[in-house]
C-alpha cells in the first residue's frame, strides 16, 4: 500500500489580515480555544485542536497557523506524549507558525490531538474607564467542522455591557460556537460608560467686504452621549440648537477678520441609547432625498424594496462595498450613494454611511449620518478617513419599537470582516455633528482650518471623577423702575446658561409680591452659552400709587426688582426727562441754525 500525506494549513485571522486558506477535504478539524484574560494585561491562549483523518492512506505531517499579532510569547506545542517541534517566523507583520508532527496518526478515523499555547498582550486593552477584550476571528470558518471559543475574565472586571456578537444571554457564560461567531471573532466591553477629554480648535475667517455671523458646531448631547463644554477661548454671541440637535455657536466677523477658538470639552459615552420621540414632520424630513442621498433613484428604490429592514440594508452595505485605503490619501471625493453603488471598490466611511442612509430612507425609515471621532488602535481593522484629524463617519436609523435613534457603523462592520456594529456599537464613537436635515452641513470639529495640515483635534481619556456637571445660570431683565398706573408692568426675563452642560428643562417663577400674582414658565433645551428670553406682564390698577416687588426665581437662584407704579412719575424721572427734553431742544436748535447757514451758502 502506498501512503499519501497532505500539508494542512489553517490561517487564523487576527486584526484585519486577509489570507487565503487551504481547506483539505481529507480531514475534519475541531478546535476549542480558551482565552484566559489576566489583570496584568496579558491573555493566555490555549488552542486544543483535533484532526480526524477521513481517508485510509492520507494524513497530515504538518499544521500551520498565521497570526496578525505583533508578538506572542512562551509558545508551546504539545500532546499527551510531550512537546512537538515547530517553526516560528515573522514576515510583513504576520507571525507564521508551522507544527511538524514526528509521528502523526495514520489510517481512517484516527485523530491527531494536540495543544498550542502562548501568551500575548494585544487582546486586552484598558482604555479610560472600560476594559475591552478583542478576540480574533478565523479567516475561513468553513475549514473547521466545528470550533468553540471560551473567554475567562477576572472577577474584578466591571460589569459586561457590550457583547459582539449580540448575545445578551452570554453575560454569565462566555462560550461561543462556530454558528454564533461565524468566524468574525468576539468583542467584549466591560464598564458602564467611557469618558473623553477633547481639545478642539476652530479656525474661522470672513473673506467678504461686509460683516457676517458664522457658526461653529460644538459636540452636542445625543441619545448616546452627554457633553460638558468646559471652556471656550472666545465667548460666542449665542448658541442655538438646529433641527438635528447640533449646537451651533455664533461668532460675528468683521470684513477680512480671522478668529481662532479653542474649546475644552468633556464627553461621556454610554452603551444604551435614550428614548427620543419623532413627530410626523420629523419622520417626513428624515426620509427625504438630499445631496448624496438619491432616495428616489430607480436602482436605489428597487434595492430598498428588496431589503426592507435596516438589518438587511446594513448587511448589504457591508458586503457590497470594499474599503479603499488609497482613497483616504487622495482628494477623497465624496461619491454619494448612487456613485458608491457603481464604484463599490472605492469606498471609505462616507460612502458606507451615505449608502446605508439612502437605502434606509428609501425604505421609508428615518436615517441620518453622524460625523465625529472614533477611537481606534488599529487603522487597518478600524480605519478613519475624513481628513488629517482622522475623523470618521457612520450612520443612525430610527427604531420605532425602541423609540430611539440607533447608531451603526457599516464601515467597521466591513473592515473587521463581520464584527457586529449593528446591534451594539461600542464606547469609541464620539458624535461631533449629526446630518439629517442637510447632508453637507454643519462641519464637524477638525474641519475648520486655515491650513490643511493643521492639527485641530486632541483626544484623551477622563476619569468619572473628572467629569463634573457645573450649573451656572445668569438672570437678567428689562423691567423699568417706573410704570404708569393702569398700564401693565412688563419686561423681558433673559436666562443665560453659563454652566458647562445642557439644560433640558427648568421652571421659572415670576412673582409680584404686591398683588400676589404668580406666573410660571418653563425654559427648555438651552445648550452651554445659550440663552432664552420671554416676556412677563403684570396688570396694575389705575388708582394705585405703590412699589411693586418683582421676584424672579429659578431653583435656589432669585433676583428682585422694585417697580414704582403711579399716575405721576417721581422727581428723579421728571428731572431726567426734563434734562433729556432740554438737551434734545438745544441740539435741534443748533442743528437747524447750522443747516440754514449751509443752505444760504449753497444758494450764494
mmCIF file of C-alpha atoms in Angstrom, residues 58-229:
data_model
loop_
_atom_site.group_PDB
_atom_site.id
_atom_site.type_symbol
_atom_site.label_atom_id
_atom_site.label_comp_id
_atom_site.label_asym_id
_atom_site.label_seq_id
_atom_site.Cartn_x
_atom_site.Cartn_y
_atom_site.Cartn_z
ATOM 1 C CA UNK A 58 -3.889 10.212 3.713
ATOM 2 C CA UNK A 59 -2.572 12.026 6.772
ATOM 3 C CA UNK A 60 -1.083 15.436 7.591
ATOM 4 C CA UNK A 61 2.534 15.703 8.751
ATOM 5 C CA UNK A 62 2.293 19.486 9.401
ATOM 6 C CA UNK A 63 -0.156 22.091 10.607
ATOM 7 C CA UNK A 64 0.309 25.839 10.090
ATOM 8 C CA UNK A 65 -1.269 28.860 11.736
ATOM 9 C CA UNK A 66 -0.775 32.509 10.784
ATOM 10 C CA UNK A 67 -1.390 35.323 13.256
ATOM 11 C CA UNK A 68 -1.740 39.047 12.736
ATOM 12 C CA UNK A 69 -0.327 39.745 16.185
ATOM 13 C CA UNK A 70 2.845 41.724 16.661
ATOM 14 C CA UNK A 71 4.168 39.491 19.413
ATOM 15 C CA UNK A 72 3.423 36.219 21.135
ATOM 16 C CA UNK A 73 5.479 34.680 23.921
ATOM 17 C CA UNK A 74 6.041 31.446 25.866
ATOM 18 C CA UNK A 75 4.878 29.430 22.869
ATOM 19 C CA UNK A 76 4.432 25.681 23.351
ATOM 20 C CA UNK A 77 3.051 22.846 21.216
ATOM 21 C CA UNK A 78 2.402 19.521 22.932
ATOM 22 C CA UNK A 79 0.217 16.449 23.249
ATOM 23 C CA UNK A 80 -0.029 13.604 25.731
ATOM 24 C CA UNK A 81 3.348 12.283 24.552
ATOM 25 C CA UNK A 82 5.204 15.530 25.189
ATOM 26 C CA UNK A 83 6.436 18.545 23.213
ATOM 27 C CA UNK A 84 6.032 18.833 19.463
ATOM 28 C CA UNK A 85 8.591 20.756 17.377
ATOM 29 C CA UNK A 86 7.535 23.866 15.450
ATOM 30 C CA UNK A 87 8.973 26.686 13.339
ATOM 31 C CA UNK A 88 8.093 30.322 14.092
ATOM 32 C CA UNK A 89 8.701 33.117 11.563
ATOM 33 C CA UNK A 90 7.550 36.709 11.240
ATOM 34 C CA UNK A 91 7.111 38.237 7.792
ATOM 35 C CA UNK A 92 5.432 41.579 6.942
ATOM 36 C CA UNK A 93 3.910 41.842 10.392
ATOM 37 C CA UNK A 94 2.416 38.338 10.257
ATOM 38 C CA UNK A 95 3.575 35.540 12.547
ATOM 39 C CA UNK A 96 3.640 32.131 10.840
ATOM 40 C CA UNK A 97 3.861 29.035 12.997
ATOM 41 C CA UNK A 98 4.336 25.567 11.447
ATOM 42 C CA UNK A 99 3.980 22.450 13.582
ATOM 43 C CA UNK A 100 5.943 19.363 12.499
ATOM 44 C CA UNK A 101 4.434 16.108 13.726
ATOM 45 C CA UNK A 102 7.110 13.450 14.277
ATOM 46 C CA UNK A 103 4.715 10.519 14.199
ATOM 47 C CA UNK A 104 1.208 11.687 13.200
ATOM 48 C CA UNK A 105 -1.694 9.211 13.441
ATOM 49 C CA UNK A 106 -2.370 7.302 10.215
ATOM 50 C CA UNK A 107 -5.418 5.499 8.954
ATOM 51 C CA UNK A 108 -9.085 6.305 8.515
ATOM 52 C CA UNK A 109 -10.890 7.817 11.530
ATOM 53 C CA UNK A 110 -7.697 8.250 13.517
ATOM 54 C CA UNK A 111 -7.429 11.568 15.395
ATOM 55 C CA UNK A 112 -4.423 13.786 15.981
ATOM 56 C CA UNK A 113 -4.986 15.725 19.239
ATOM 57 C CA UNK A 114 -2.566 18.468 20.232
ATOM 58 C CA UNK A 115 -2.426 21.848 22.025
ATOM 59 C CA UNK A 116 -0.861 25.136 21.001
ATOM 60 C CA UNK A 117 -0.415 27.637 23.845
ATOM 61 C CA UNK A 118 1.066 31.127 24.026
ATOM 62 C CA UNK A 119 0.552 34.495 25.704
ATOM 63 C CA UNK A 120 0.058 37.965 24.256
ATOM 64 C CA UNK A 121 -0.649 41.497 25.485
ATOM 65 C CA UNK A 122 -2.616 42.522 22.358
ATOM 66 C CA UNK A 123 -6.081 41.141 23.122
ATOM 67 C CA UNK A 124 -6.943 43.155 26.237
ATOM 68 C CA UNK A 125 -6.947 46.930 26.399
ATOM 69 C CA UNK A 126 -7.664 49.055 29.451
ATOM 70 C CA UNK A 127 -8.778 52.373 27.974
ATOM 71 C CA UNK A 128 -10.127 55.081 30.183
ATOM 72 C CA UNK A 129 -12.954 53.694 32.330
ATOM 73 C CA UNK A 130 -13.530 50.464 30.428
ATOM 74 C CA UNK A 131 -11.866 47.181 29.584
ATOM 75 C CA UNK A 132 -12.124 45.829 26.056
ATOM 76 C CA UNK A 133 -11.311 42.265 25.082
ATOM 77 C CA UNK A 134 -10.876 41.786 21.338
ATOM 78 C CA UNK A 135 -10.763 38.103 20.371
ATOM 79 C CA UNK A 136 -9.682 37.373 16.793
ATOM 80 C CA UNK A 137 -11.833 35.760 14.164
ATOM 81 C CA UNK A 138 -10.955 32.990 11.747
ATOM 82 C CA UNK A 139 -10.260 33.766 8.113
ATOM 83 C CA UNK A 140 -12.169 30.746 6.804
ATOM 84 C CA UNK A 141 -14.539 29.219 9.374
ATOM 85 C CA UNK A 142 -15.661 26.600 6.851
ATOM 86 C CA UNK A 143 -12.274 24.913 7.149
ATOM 87 C CA UNK A 144 -13.396 23.750 10.598
ATOM 88 C CA UNK A 145 -16.031 21.108 11.218
ATOM 89 C CA UNK A 146 -16.613 22.879 14.484
ATOM 90 C CA UNK A 147 -14.908 25.213 16.885
ATOM 91 C CA UNK A 148 -15.614 26.821 20.215
ATOM 92 C CA UNK A 149 -14.265 29.971 21.808
ATOM 93 C CA UNK A 150 -14.184 30.351 25.587
ATOM 94 C CA UNK A 151 -13.228 33.607 27.315
ATOM 95 C CA UNK A 152 -12.374 33.776 31.007
ATOM 96 C CA UNK A 153 -12.013 37.211 32.623
ATOM 97 C CA UNK A 154 -11.060 38.307 36.160
ATOM 98 C CA UNK A 155 -13.867 38.672 38.708
ATOM 99 C CA UNK A 156 -12.596 42.184 39.419
ATOM 100 C CA UNK A 157 -13.659 43.415 35.976
ATOM 101 C CA UNK A 158 -16.658 45.794 35.841
ATOM 102 C CA UNK A 159 -19.996 44.521 34.578
ATOM 103 C CA UNK A 160 -20.021 43.493 30.931
ATOM 104 C CA UNK A 161 -22.059 45.963 28.857
ATOM 105 C CA UNK A 162 -21.490 45.064 25.203
ATOM 106 C CA UNK A 163 -21.016 41.665 23.581
ATOM 107 C CA UNK A 164 -20.272 41.222 19.896
ATOM 108 C CA UNK A 165 -21.880 39.119 18.505
ATOM 109 C CA UNK A 166 -25.030 40.415 20.183
ATOM 110 C CA UNK A 167 -25.870 37.559 22.552
ATOM 111 C CA UNK A 168 -27.097 39.057 25.861
ATOM 112 C CA UNK A 169 -27.567 35.624 27.456
ATOM 113 C CA UNK A 170 -23.783 35.135 27.250
ATOM 114 C CA UNK A 171 -23.039 37.571 30.079
ATOM 115 C CA UNK A 172 -22.513 34.742 32.568
ATOM 116 C CA UNK A 173 -21.242 32.113 30.129
ATOM 117 C CA UNK A 174 -18.702 33.423 27.655
ATOM 118 C CA UNK A 175 -18.515 30.366 25.400
ATOM 119 C CA UNK A 176 -19.204 30.933 21.693
ATOM 120 C CA UNK A 177 -19.833 28.343 18.997
ATOM 121 C CA UNK A 178 -18.941 28.440 15.316
ATOM 122 C CA UNK A 179 -22.573 29.203 14.464
ATOM 123 C CA UNK A 180 -22.638 32.157 16.857
ATOM 124 C CA UNK A 181 -19.428 33.889 15.762
ATOM 125 C CA UNK A 182 -19.447 32.887 12.062
ATOM 126 C CA UNK A 183 -15.700 33.439 12.028
ATOM 127 C CA UNK A 184 -15.962 37.117 12.985
ATOM 128 C CA UNK A 185 -14.399 36.942 16.409
ATOM 129 C CA UNK A 186 -15.689 38.327 19.708
ATOM 130 C CA UNK A 187 -15.536 41.777 21.291
ATOM 131 C CA UNK A 188 -16.384 42.256 24.971
ATOM 132 C CA UNK A 189 -16.686 45.668 26.639
ATOM 133 C CA UNK A 190 -16.735 45.946 30.433
ATOM 134 C CA UNK A 191 -17.838 49.166 32.144
ATOM 135 C CA UNK A 192 -20.873 51.439 32.325
ATOM 136 C CA UNK A 193 -19.526 54.443 30.434
ATOM 137 C CA UNK A 194 -16.454 55.930 28.795
ATOM 138 C CA UNK A 195 -15.149 59.449 29.413
ATOM 139 C CA UNK A 196 -13.135 61.561 26.976
ATOM 140 C CA UNK A 197 -11.433 64.951 27.043
ATOM 141 C CA UNK A 198 -11.396 66.890 23.751
ATOM 142 C CA UNK A 199 -9.144 69.824 22.941
ATOM 143 C CA UNK A 200 -10.662 71.353 19.795
ATOM 144 C CA UNK A 201 -9.517 74.236 17.607
ATOM 145 C CA UNK A 202 -11.846 76.121 15.259
ATOM 146 C CA UNK A 203 -10.273 78.466 12.705
ATOM 147 C CA UNK A 204 -12.843 80.795 11.128
ATOM 148 C CA UNK A 205 -12.485 83.729 8.726
ATOM 149 C CA UNK A 206 -14.565 86.231 6.766
ATOM 150 C CA UNK A 207 -13.235 86.751 3.219
ATOM 151 C CA UNK A 208 -16.019 89.220 2.400
ATOM 152 C CA UNK A 209 -16.061 93.020 2.333
ATOM 153 C CA UNK A 210 -19.025 93.092 4.703
ATOM 154 C CA UNK A 211 -19.516 91.728 8.252
ATOM 155 C CA UNK A 212 -21.047 88.281 8.758
ATOM 156 C CA UNK A 213 -22.043 85.915 11.547
ATOM 157 C CA UNK A 214 -20.530 82.464 11.179
ATOM 158 C CA UNK A 215 -21.289 79.250 13.073
ATOM 159 C CA UNK A 216 -19.087 76.537 14.546
ATOM 160 C CA UNK A 217 -20.519 73.182 15.607
ATOM 161 C CA UNK A 218 -19.721 72.182 19.191
ATOM 162 C CA UNK A 219 -20.055 68.477 20.057
ATOM 163 C CA UNK A 220 -23.700 68.104 21.199
ATOM 164 C CA UNK A 221 -25.619 65.919 23.595
ATOM 165 C CA UNK A 222 -27.163 62.926 21.807
ATOM 166 C CA UNK A 223 -29.045 59.862 22.994
ATOM 167 C CA UNK A 224 -25.637 58.117 23.263
ATOM 168 C CA UNK A 225 -23.533 60.870 24.842
ATOM 169 C CA UNK A 226 -23.501 63.727 27.345
ATOM 170 C CA UNK A 227 -21.239 66.715 26.681
ATOM 171 C CA UNK A 228 -19.676 69.290 29.015
ATOM 172 C CA UNK A 229 -18.315 72.476 27.398
#
